[in-house]
Coordinates of C-alpha atoms in Angstrom, one line a residue:
X134 CA 32.7 57.0 128.7
X135 CA 32.4 53.9 126.7
X136 CA 35.3 52.7 124.6
X137 CA 33.4 53.2 121.3
X138 CA 32.8 57.0 122.1
X139 CA 36.4 57.8 122.8
X140 CA 38.1 55.7 120.3
X141 CA 38.3 58.4 117.5
X142 CA 36.9 61.7 116.1
X143 CA 34.5 60.0 113.7
X144 CA 32.7 58.3 116.6
X145 CA 32.5 61.5 118.6
X146 CA 30.8 63.5 115.8
X147 CA 27.2 62.7 114.9
X148 CA 26.1 63.8 111.5
X149 CA 22.5 63.0 110.6
X150 CA 21.9 66.0 108.4
X151 CA 20.7 63.8 105.5
X152 CA 18.2 62.0 107.8
X153 CA 17.0 65.5 109.0
X154 CA 16.5 66.7 105.5
X155 CA 14.5 63.6 104.6
X156 CA 12.3 63.9 107.6
X157 CA 11.7 67.6 107.1
X158 CA 11.1 67.0 103.5
X159 CA 8.4 64.5 104.2
X160 CA 6.4 67.6 105.6
X161 CA 6.5 69.4 102.3
X162 CA 3.0 70.2 100.9
X163 CA 1.4 68.0 103.5
X164 CA -1.5 68.9 106.0
X165 CA 0.3 67.4 109.0
X166 CA 1.1 70.1 111.5
X167 CA 0.8 72.8 108.9
X168 CA -0.3 76.3 110.1
X169 CA -0.3 78.4 107.0
X170 CA -1.4 77.9 103.4
X171 CA -0.1 79.5 100.2
X172 CA -2.4 80.1 97.3
X173 CA -0.4 80.1 94.1
X174 CA -2.2 80.2 90.8
X175 CA -4.9 77.6 91.3
X176 CA -2.9 75.4 93.7
X177 CA -2.8 75.3 97.6
X178 CA 0.5 74.7 99.4
X179 CA 0.1 73.9 103.2
X180 CA 3.3 74.9 105.0
X181 CA 4.9 75.3 108.4
X182 CA 5.5 79.0 109.3
X183 CA 8.4 78.3 111.8
X184 CA 10.4 76.3 109.2
X185 CA 9.9 79.1 106.6
X186 CA 10.7 81.8 109.1
X187 CA 13.9 80.0 110.1
X188 CA 15.1 79.6 106.6
X189 CA 14.1 82.8 104.9
X190 CA 13.9 86.5 106.3
X191 CA 11.2 87.4 103.9
X192 CA 8.9 84.7 105.2
X193 CA 9.9 85.6 108.8
X194 CA 8.8 89.2 108.2
X195 CA 5.6 88.0 106.5
X196 CA 4.4 85.4 108.8
X197 CA 5.5 86.9 112.1
X198 CA 5.2 90.6 111.3
X199 CA 1.9 91.2 113.1
X200 CA -0.2 91.5 109.9
X201 CA -3.1 89.2 108.8
X202 CA -0.6 86.6 107.5
X203 CA 0.4 86.1 111.1
X204 CA -3.0 84.8 112.2
X205 CA -3.3 81.0 112.7
X206 CA -4.3 78.9 109.7
X207 CA -3.9 82.0 107.5
X208 CA -4.0 81.7 103.7
X209 CA -1.6 83.8 101.8
X210 CA -2.1 84.5 98.2
X211 CA 1.2 85.0 96.2
X212 CA 0.7 87.0 92.9
X213 CA 3.0 86.8 89.9
X214 CA 4.3 83.4 91.1
X215 CA 4.3 80.2 89.3
X216 CA 3.1 77.2 91.1
X217 CA 5.8 74.7 89.9
X218 CA 8.6 77.1 90.8
X219 CA 7.1 77.7 94.2
X220 CA 6.9 73.9 94.9
X221 CA 10.6 73.6 94.1
X222 CA 11.2 76.7 96.4
X223 CA 9.4 75.0 99.4
X224 CA 11.3 71.7 98.7
X225 CA 14.6 73.7 99.0
X226 CA 13.5 75.5 102.1
X227 CA 12.6 72.2 103.9
X228 CA 15.5 70.1 102.7
X229 CA 18.3 72.5 101.5
X230 CA 18.2 70.6 98.1
X231 CA 17.0 71.4 94.7
X232 CA 17.3 69.3 91.5
X233 CA 18.0 71.5 88.5
X234 CA 19.1 69.1 85.8
X235 CA 15.7 68.0 84.8
X236 CA 14.0 71.4 85.0
X237 CA 12.8 73.1 82.0
X238 CA 14.4 76.4 81.2
X239 CA 11.3 78.5 81.9
X240 CA 10.9 76.8 85.3
X241 CA 14.6 77.4 86.1
X242 CA 14.2 81.1 85.4
X243 CA 11.0 81.2 87.5
X244 CA 12.9 79.5 90.2
X245 CA 15.7 82.0 89.9
X246 CA 13.2 84.8 90.1
X247 CA 11.9 83.5 93.4
X248 CA 15.3 83.1 94.9
X249 CA 15.9 86.8 94.0
X250 CA 12.6 88.0 95.3
X251 CA 12.9 86.3 98.6
X252 CA 16.6 87.3 99.1
X253 CA 17.9 83.7 99.1
X254 CA 21.4 84.7 98.1
X255 CA 23.0 81.2 98.1
X256 CA 20.2 79.7 96.1
X257 CA 20.4 82.6 93.6
X258 CA 24.2 82.1 93.2
X259 CA 23.9 78.3 92.7
X260 CA 21.0 78.6 90.2
X261 CA 23.0 81.3 88.3
X262 CA 26.1 79.1 88.3
X263 CA 24.0 76.2 86.9
X264 CA 22.5 78.5 84.3
X265 CA 25.8 79.5 83.1
X266 CA 26.8 75.8 82.4
X267 CA 23.7 75.1 80.2
X268 CA 23.7 78.2 78.0
X269 CA 22.9 77.6 74.4
X270 CA 21.6 79.5 71.4
X271 CA 17.9 78.8 72.3
X272 CA 18.0 80.0 75.9
X273 CA 20.8 82.6 76.1
X274 CA 18.5 85.6 75.4
X275 CA 15.9 84.4 78.0
X276 CA 18.8 84.0 80.6
X277 CA 20.4 87.3 79.6
X278 CA 17.0 89.2 80.2
X279 CA 16.7 87.5 83.6
X280 CA 20.3 88.4 84.6
X281 CA 19.7 92.0 83.5
X282 CA 16.4 92.1 85.5
X283 CA 17.9 90.8 88.7
X284 CA 21.2 92.6 88.3
X285 CA 23.2 89.3 88.2
X286 CA 26.4 90.6 86.9
X287 CA 28.3 87.3 86.7
X288 CA 25.5 85.6 84.9
X289 CA 25.1 88.6 82.5
X290 CA 28.8 88.5 81.7
X291 CA 28.6 84.7 81.0
X292 CA 25.6 85.4 78.6
X293 CA 27.5 88.2 76.9
X294 CA 30.5 86.0 76.5
X295 CA 28.4 83.2 74.9
X296 CA 26.7 85.8 72.6
X297 CA 30.1 87.2 71.6
X298 CA 31.4 83.9 70.5
X299 CA 28.2 83.1 68.5
X300 CA 27.3 86.6 67.4
X301 CA 26.5 85.8 63.7
X302 CA 24.1 82.9 64.5
X303 CA 22.5 85.0 67.3
X304 CA 21.8 87.9 64.9
X305 CA 19.9 85.5 62.5
X306 CA 17.9 84.0 65.2
X307 CA 14.4 85.0 66.3
X308 CA 15.3 84.7 70.0
X309 CA 17.1 88.0 69.7
X310 CA 13.7 89.8 69.2
X311 CA 12.8 88.7 72.7
X312 CA 15.5 90.7 74.4
X313 CA 14.6 93.7 76.3
X314 CA 16.0 97.0 75.0
X315 CA 18.5 97.2 78.0
X316 CA 19.8 93.8 77.5
X317 CA 20.0 94.2 73.7
X318 CA 22.0 97.4 74.2
X319 CA 24.3 95.7 76.7
X320 CA 25.1 93.1 74.2
X321 CA 25.6 95.0 70.9
X322 CA 27.5 97.9 72.4
X323 CA 30.4 95.7 73.4
X324 CA 33.6 95.9 71.4
X325 CA 33.7 92.1 71.7
X326 CA 30.4 91.5 70.0
X327 CA 32.3 90.2 66.9
X328 CA 30.0 90.4 63.8
X329 CA 29.8 92.4 60.7
X330 CA 28.2 95.8 61.0
X331 CA 25.8 95.1 58.3
X332 CA 24.5 91.9 60.1
X333 CA 24.1 94.0 63.4
X334 CA 22.2 96.6 61.6
X335 CA 19.9 94.2 59.9
X336 CA 19.2 92.4 63.3
X337 CA 18.5 95.6 65.2
X338 CA 16.3 96.8 62.3
X339 CA 14.2 93.6 62.9
X340 CA 14.1 94.2 66.7
X341 CA 12.9 97.7 66.1
X342 CA 10.2 96.7 63.6
X343 CA 8.8 94.4 66.2
X344 CA 9.5 96.2 69.5
X345 CA 10.7 99.7 69.0
X346 CA 8.6 102.9 69.1
X347 CA 10.1 106.5 68.6
X348 CA 12.9 107.1 71.0
X349 CA 13.5 103.4 71.5
X350 CA 14.2 102.9 67.8
X351 CA 16.6 105.9 67.8
X352 CA 18.5 104.6 70.9
X353 CA 18.7 101.0 69.6
X354 CA 20.0 102.1 66.1
X355 CA 22.6 104.3 67.8
X356 CA 24.4 101.1 68.8
X357 CA 25.3 100.5 65.2
X358 CA 28.7 101.6 64.3
X359 CA 27.9 103.0 60.9
X360 CA 31.5 104.1 59.9
X361 CA 32.5 100.4 60.0
X362 CA 30.1 99.8 57.0
X363 CA 31.1 100.4 53.5
X364 CA 29.7 103.3 51.5
X365 CA 27.6 100.9 49.4
X366 CA 26.2 99.3 52.5
X367 CA 25.3 102.6 54.0
X368 CA 23.5 103.7 50.8
X369 CA 21.8 100.5 49.7
X370 CA 21.1 98.9 53.1
X371 CA 20.8 101.6 55.8
X372 CA 19.3 104.5 53.8
X373 CA 16.3 102.6 52.4
X374 CA 15.3 101.3 55.9
X375 CA 14.5 104.8 57.1
X376 CA 15.7 103.9 60.6
X377 CA 18.7 106.3 60.5
X378 CA 18.3 110.0 59.9
X379 CA 20.0 111.6 56.8
X380 CA 22.3 113.7 59.1
X381 CA 23.4 110.6 61.0
X382 CA 24.1 108.9 57.7
X383 CA 26.1 111.8 56.3
X384 CA 28.1 112.1 59.5
X385 CA 29.0 108.5 59.3
X386 CA 30.0 108.8 55.7
X387 CA 32.2 111.8 56.6
X388 CA 33.8 109.9 59.5
X389 CA 34.4 106.9 57.3
X390 CA 36.1 109.0 54.6
X391 CA 38.3 111.2 56.9
X392 CA 39.4 108.7 59.5
X393 CA 42.2 106.2 59.1
X394 CA 40.9 102.7 59.5
X395 CA 42.8 101.8 62.6
X396 CA 41.2 104.8 64.4
X397 CA 37.7 103.4 63.9
X398 CA 35.9 101.8 66.6
X399 CA 36.3 98.1 65.4
X400 CA 34.8 95.0 66.9
X401 CA 36.9 91.9 67.6
X402 CA 36.6 88.5 69.3
X403 CA 37.6 88.5 72.9
X404 CA 39.2 85.3 74.3
X405 CA 40.8 86.3 77.7
X406 CA 44.0 84.7 78.9
X407 CA 44.4 82.4 75.9
X408 CA 46.8 82.4 73.1
X409 CA 45.0 82.9 70.0
X410 CA 48.0 82.7 67.6
X411 CA 47.4 78.9 67.1
X412 CA 45.9 76.7 64.5
X413 CA 43.0 76.1 66.9
X414 CA 42.0 79.7 66.2
X415 CA 43.0 79.7 62.6
X416 CA 46.2 81.7 62.8
X417 CA 48.9 81.3 60.1
X418 CA 52.2 82.9 59.3
X419 CA 51.8 84.6 55.9
X420 CA 55.2 86.4 55.6
X421 CA 58.6 85.3 56.6
X422 CA 61.0 82.5 56.0
X423 CA 60.6 79.1 57.6
X424 CA 57.0 79.9 58.5
X425 CA 56.0 76.5 60.1
X426 CA 58.2 76.8 63.1
X427 CA 56.7 80.0 64.6
X428 CA 53.3 78.8 65.8
X429 CA 54.0 75.1 66.6
X430 CA 54.2 75.6 70.3
X431 CA 57.7 74.2 70.6
X432 CA 59.9 76.5 72.6
X433 CA 62.7 74.1 73.5
X434 CA 63.9 72.3 70.3
X435 CA 65.7 75.1 68.3
X436 CA 69.3 75.5 67.3
X437 CA 71.4 77.3 64.6
X438 CA 69.6 75.6 61.7
X439 CA 66.0 74.9 62.6
X440 CA 63.1 75.7 65.1
X441 CA 62.6 79.4 64.1
X442 CA 61.3 81.8 61.5
X443 CA 63.3 84.6 60.1
X444 CA 63.5 87.5 57.7
X445 CA 66.5 89.7 56.5
X446 CA 67.0 92.9 58.2
X447 CA 66.7 95.8 55.7
X448 CA 67.1 99.5 56.2
X449 CA 63.7 100.2 54.7
X450 CA 62.0 97.8 56.9
X451 CA 60.1 96.2 54.0
X452 CA 60.6 92.7 55.3
X453 CA 59.1 91.2 58.3
X454 CA 57.4 88.2 59.8
X455 CA 53.6 88.6 59.5
X456 CA 50.8 86.5 61.2
X457 CA 47.2 86.4 60.1
X458 CA 44.9 85.6 62.9
X459 CA 41.7 83.6 62.3
X460 CA 39.6 86.7 62.6
X461 CA 39.8 90.1 64.2
X462 CA 40.6 89.6 67.9
X463 CA 41.0 92.2 70.8
X464 CA 44.6 92.0 71.9
X465 CA 46.8 93.8 74.5
X466 CA 49.5 91.3 75.3
X467 CA 52.2 89.6 73.1
X468 CA 54.9 87.1 74.1
X469 CA 57.6 86.0 71.8
X470 CA 60.9 84.2 72.0
X471 CA 63.9 85.7 70.2
X472 CA 66.6 83.2 69.3
X473 CA 68.9 83.0 72.3
X474 CA 71.4 80.1 72.0
X475 CA 74.2 82.6 72.3
X476 CA 74.7 86.1 73.7
X477 CA 73.3 88.1 70.7
X478 CA 70.6 90.7 71.1
X479 CA 67.9 92.1 68.6
X480 CA 66.0 95.3 68.1
X481 CA 62.5 95.2 66.5
X482 CA 59.1 96.8 66.4
X483 CA 55.5 95.3 66.1
X484 CA 52.6 96.7 64.1
X485 CA 48.9 95.6 64.0
X486 CA 46.3 96.0 61.4
X487 CA 42.6 95.1 60.6
X488 CA 42.8 95.3 56.9
X489 CA 46.5 94.6 56.2
X490 CA 46.6 98.2 54.7
X491 CA 46.6 100.6 57.8
X492 CA 49.2 99.6 60.4
X493 CA 49.6 101.0 63.9
X494 CA 52.9 100.4 65.9
X495 CA 52.0 99.1 69.3
X496 CA 55.6 98.1 70.4
X497 CA 58.7 100.0 69.4
X498 CA 62.0 98.5 70.5
X499 CA 63.8 99.5 67.4
X500 CA 66.4 101.5 69.4
X501 CA 66.8 99.0 72.2
X502 CA 68.6 95.7 72.6
X503 CA 66.5 92.8 73.6
X504 CA 67.1 89.1 74.1
X505 CA 65.2 85.8 74.7
X506 CA 61.6 86.1 75.9
X507 CA 59.7 89.2 75.4
X508 CA 56.7 90.1 77.5
X509 CA 54.9 93.0 75.8
X510 CA 51.8 94.9 76.7
X511 CA 49.9 97.8 75.0
X512 CA 46.5 99.4 75.1
X513 CA 43.6 97.0 73.7
X514 CA 43.5 96.9 69.9
X515 CA 41.4 95.1 67.5
X516 CA 43.6 93.4 64.9
X517 CA 43.6 90.7 62.3
X518 CA 47.3 91.0 61.4
X519 CA 50.4 91.3 63.4
X520 CA 53.7 92.2 61.8
X521 CA 57.1 91.9 63.6
X522 CA 59.9 93.7 62.0
X523 CA 63.5 93.3 63.2
X524 CA 65.8 96.3 62.9
X525 CA 69.1 95.0 64.3
X526 CA 71.0 91.9 65.2
X527 CA 74.3 92.2 67.1
X528 CA 75.7 89.3 65.1
X529 CA 74.4 89.4 61.7
X530 CA 71.7 90.8 59.3
X531 CA 68.9 88.3 60.1
X532 CA 66.1 88.5 62.5
X533 CA 65.2 85.2 64.1
X534 CA 62.0 84.5 66.0
X535 CA 61.4 81.2 67.7
X536 CA 57.8 81.5 69.1
X537 CA 55.0 84.0 69.1
X538 CA 51.9 84.2 71.2
X539 CA 49.2 87.0 71.5
X540 CA 46.2 87.3 73.6
X541 CA 44.0 89.7 75.7
X542 CA 45.0 89.7 79.4
X543 CA 43.2 91.2 82.5
X544 CA 46.3 91.1 84.4
X545 CA 47.2 94.8 85.5
X546 CA 50.2 96.4 83.7
X547 CA 51.6 99.9 83.7
X548 CA 53.2 101.6 80.6
X549 CA 55.3 104.8 80.4
X550 CA 56.8 105.9 77.0
X551 CA 55.5 102.6 75.6
X552 CA 57.7 100.5 78.0
X553 CA 56.5 98.3 80.8
X554 CA 57.0 99.6 84.4
X555 CA 57.6 96.4 86.2
X556 CA 56.1 95.7 89.7
X557 CA 58.0 92.5 90.2
X558 CA 61.8 91.7 90.1
X559 CA 62.7 91.3 86.4
X560 CA 66.4 90.7 87.1
X561 CA 65.9 87.1 87.4
X562 CA 67.0 83.9 85.4
X563 CA 63.4 83.0 84.8
X564 CA 62.7 86.5 83.4
X565 CA 65.6 85.9 81.0
X566 CA 68.0 88.4 82.6
X567 CA 71.7 87.6 82.5
X568 CA 75.0 88.8 83.8
X569 CA 77.1 89.7 80.7
X570 CA 80.2 91.2 82.5
X571 CA 81.6 90.2 85.8
X572 CA 83.4 87.2 87.3
X573 CA 81.8 84.5 89.2
X574 CA 82.2 80.8 90.0
X575 CA 78.5 80.2 89.2
X576 CA 76.9 81.7 86.0
X577 CA 74.3 84.2 87.0
X578 CA 74.9 83.7 90.7
X579 CA 73.9 87.4 91.0
X580 CA 70.3 86.7 89.8
X581 CA 69.5 83.3 91.3
X582 CA 67.8 84.7 94.3
X583 CA 70.1 83.1 96.8
X584 CA 70.9 85.6 99.6
X585 CA 72.0 83.3 102.2
X586 CA 74.6 80.9 100.8
X587 CA 77.7 82.7 100.1
X588 CA 81.2 82.8 101.7
X589 CA 84.8 83.7 100.9
X590 CA 85.1 81.6 97.7
X591 CA 81.6 81.6 96.1
X592 CA 78.1 83.0 95.8
X593 CA 79.0 86.3 94.5
X594 CA 80.1 88.2 91.3
X595 CA 83.0 90.6 91.2
X596 CA 85.2 92.8 89.2
X597 CA 88.8 94.3 89.7
X598 CA 88.6 97.9 90.9
X599 CA 89.6 100.2 88.1
X600 CA 89.0 97.6 85.6
X601 CA 85.7 96.5 84.0
X602 CA 82.3 96.4 85.8
X603 CA 79.4 94.1 86.7
X604 CA 76.7 94.4 83.9
X605 CA 73.3 92.9 84.0
X606 CA 71.1 92.7 80.8
X607 CA 67.4 92.6 81.2
X608 CA 65.4 90.7 78.6
X609 CA 63.8 93.9 77.3
X610 CA 63.7 97.5 78.1
X611 CA 61.8 98.5 81.2
X612 CA 61.1 101.8 83.0
X613 CA 62.6 101.5 86.4
X614 CA 63.1 103.7 89.5
X615 CA 64.7 101.4 92.1
X616 CA 67.3 98.8 92.5
X617 CA 68.3 96.5 95.4
X618 CA 71.7 94.7 95.8
X619 CA 73.6 92.9 98.4
X620 CA 77.2 93.7 98.9
X621 CA 79.4 90.9 100.1
X622 CA 79.4 91.2 104.0
X623 CA 81.0 88.2 105.6
X624 CA 83.4 90.7 107.4
X625 CA 83.5 94.4 108.3
X626 CA 84.7 95.7 104.9
X627 CA 82.8 98.6 103.1
X628 CA 82.6 99.5 99.4
X629 CA 82.0 102.5 97.2
X630 CA 80.4 102.3 93.7
X631 CA 78.2 103.9 91.1
X632 CA 75.4 102.7 88.9
X633 CA 74.6 103.5 85.3
X634 CA 71.8 102.5 83.0
X635 CA 71.5 102.0 79.2
X636 CA 69.2 100.8 76.6
X637 CA 71.6 100.0 73.9
X638 CA 74.9 99.4 75.8
X639 CA 76.4 102.4 74.2
X640 CA 74.9 105.5 75.8
X641 CA 74.8 105.3 79.6
X642 CA 73.2 107.4 82.3
X643 CA 74.5 107.6 85.9
X644 CA 71.5 107.3 88.2
X645 CA 73.4 106.7 91.5
X646 CA 76.6 107.8 92.8
X647 CA 78.0 106.2 96.1
X648 CA 81.7 106.9 95.2
X649 CA 82.2 109.0 98.4
X650 CA 80.1 106.9 100.7
X651 CA 81.2 103.8 102.7
X652 CA 78.5 101.1 101.9
X653 CA 78.0 97.7 103.1
X654 CA 75.5 94.8 103.1
X655 CA 72.1 95.5 101.6
X656 CA 71.5 98.5 99.4
X657 CA 68.1 99.8 98.5
X658 CA 68.4 102.4 95.9
X659 CA 65.9 104.7 94.3
X660 CA 66.2 107.3 91.5
X661 CA 64.0 109.1 88.9
X662 CA 62.3 106.8 86.4
X663 CA 64.5 105.8 83.6
X664 CA 64.3 103.3 80.6
X665 CA 66.9 100.6 81.0
X666 CA 67.9 97.3 79.4
X667 CA 71.3 97.2 80.9
X668 CA 72.5 98.0 84.4
X669 CA 76.3 98.6 85.1
X670 CA 77.5 98.5 88.7
X671 CA 81.1 99.9 89.0
X672 CA 82.9 99.5 92.2
X673 CA 85.4 102.3 93.1
X674 CA 86.6 101.3 96.5
X675 CA 86.9 98.4 98.9
X676 CA 88.4 98.9 102.4
X677 CA 89.8 95.3 102.3
X678 CA 91.2 94.7 98.8
X679 CA 91.1 95.8 95.1
X680 CA 88.0 93.7 94.2
X681 CA 84.3 94.8 94.2
X682 CA 82.0 91.9 95.3
X683 CA 78.2 91.8 94.8
X684 CA 76.0 88.8 96.0
X685 CA 72.6 89.7 94.8
X686 CA 70.8 92.1 92.5
X687 CA 67.2 92.8 91.8
X688 CA 65.2 95.3 89.7
X689 CA 63.0 96.9 90.8
X690 CA 63.7 96.7 94.5
X691 CA 61.5 94.1 96.3
X692 CA 60.7 94.4 99.9
X693 CA 58.6 91.2 100.3
X694 CA 58.0 89.9 103.9
X695 CA 60.8 87.5 104.9
X696 CA 63.4 89.1 102.6
X697 CA 66.3 90.1 104.6
X698 CA 70.1 90.3 104.7
X699 CA 72.5 87.4 104.4
X700 CA 75.0 86.4 107.2
X701 CA 76.4 89.9 107.5
X702 CA 75.3 92.8 109.8
X703 CA 72.1 94.9 109.5
X704 CA 71.5 96.5 106.1
X705 CA 72.8 100.0 105.4
X706 CA 72.8 102.3 102.4

């Protein structure tokens, strides 16, 4: 072996793929060695059947399937195929490359159609991805129709998202008239197609006059949410059109008059995973004191005097902090920061509205004690206004809110009795849990996740038997059914204890009783689901002394791979 070939990996690996592509590319549309010819429109494309068969299962079956196309020097006529798009396809099959930037939109869609027809999945995916990046008001309807025709869900979703964000402009454009009925209904039936119902009705009426016949008209007009229109609009715009039956119109008027506004099927803008309570999206604080601090994005610089918004807590709940969003949005997630520079807790509820008249309560923590960051979830709601009303402060009669965010999230969540059922440990410092009773050399040692570094002097939280307890406060109430804790186990001692839960630190429910059991090391505990904002661990016995020691606590119990006991013996419960 020569010194050059053994000196390194790069010399040992030969990669002439580019040269191969160039040399095969020189054969495209050339007579040299060709053994099949494709007739597309009025143009002839000589080709090499072995290359096409190797690159595409469709051509393998066509050219080697024993039919007339298998004969030497066969001529194959391709119907419903555009010559320019087929030329691009041959270039791709020979070289693995296609240049999409300079191609016209119609050519791109023809090219996408060929990729779909011939089962070239990687090419179809790449072309779809490119089309997603070049969507505009002129081509989005053409692309949407193609996506619907070829069942390209990701491309269709991208088109729908673009149409959602530009709904008023789209409804006024003639391009909408080119949509197929299926594609049109897919778009306008979405809750996130955020335009006025009058504009939607007028656009669909134009589509029906140009494209609809009989049942098509009826099906398309059924996508209009008539109860969202005013009585004047229904009588002066819808009724004269003749496109909606008198019975349907009367039903809509009845629904409008008998249904509370927040129960109507409203439309709203959908902006996934992005806080829309910002100046960028036109949000503003319209009620509350010190309004400017709430939406400025600063969650670090606040103290007793500044950096928060507030309102006085009143028995009637007339006060509150109210945010007006830039337009109606679909929401299911709110994050907000309660003032937390000391150990105080707050109670509150949150309501949402479309018209600032009819309000729906989506979060009710008015009977619970909460602190610091609140991670709140609820069923998706269309709303323009959000109102946070404080009902209690353990220190004074003022509700203080440092930061507010709201959005739509696709992250899974589970609710029971309006409270979050956590799947991950929420008894952590990062989740704003804290130890409010118990003795430790290190604050929140119980919640810092360290299950290995503890000894005779540090790394645990304790309380004197017969006096006090260890109490953990979670940031907000959760519905829980399990706990996990590590009892100090650097020797052979064992403990007895019981555990109670509370939402307000006044009323406690005992969920676990280990007062007659000798327990040591890891404890994995389960019980019937309970709402809880506080967990109280009360030691009743220690075989070595008069102190109860706990090293680690988590809620709910986590059994992730690699999690195990500290230096003591094997877990027991």
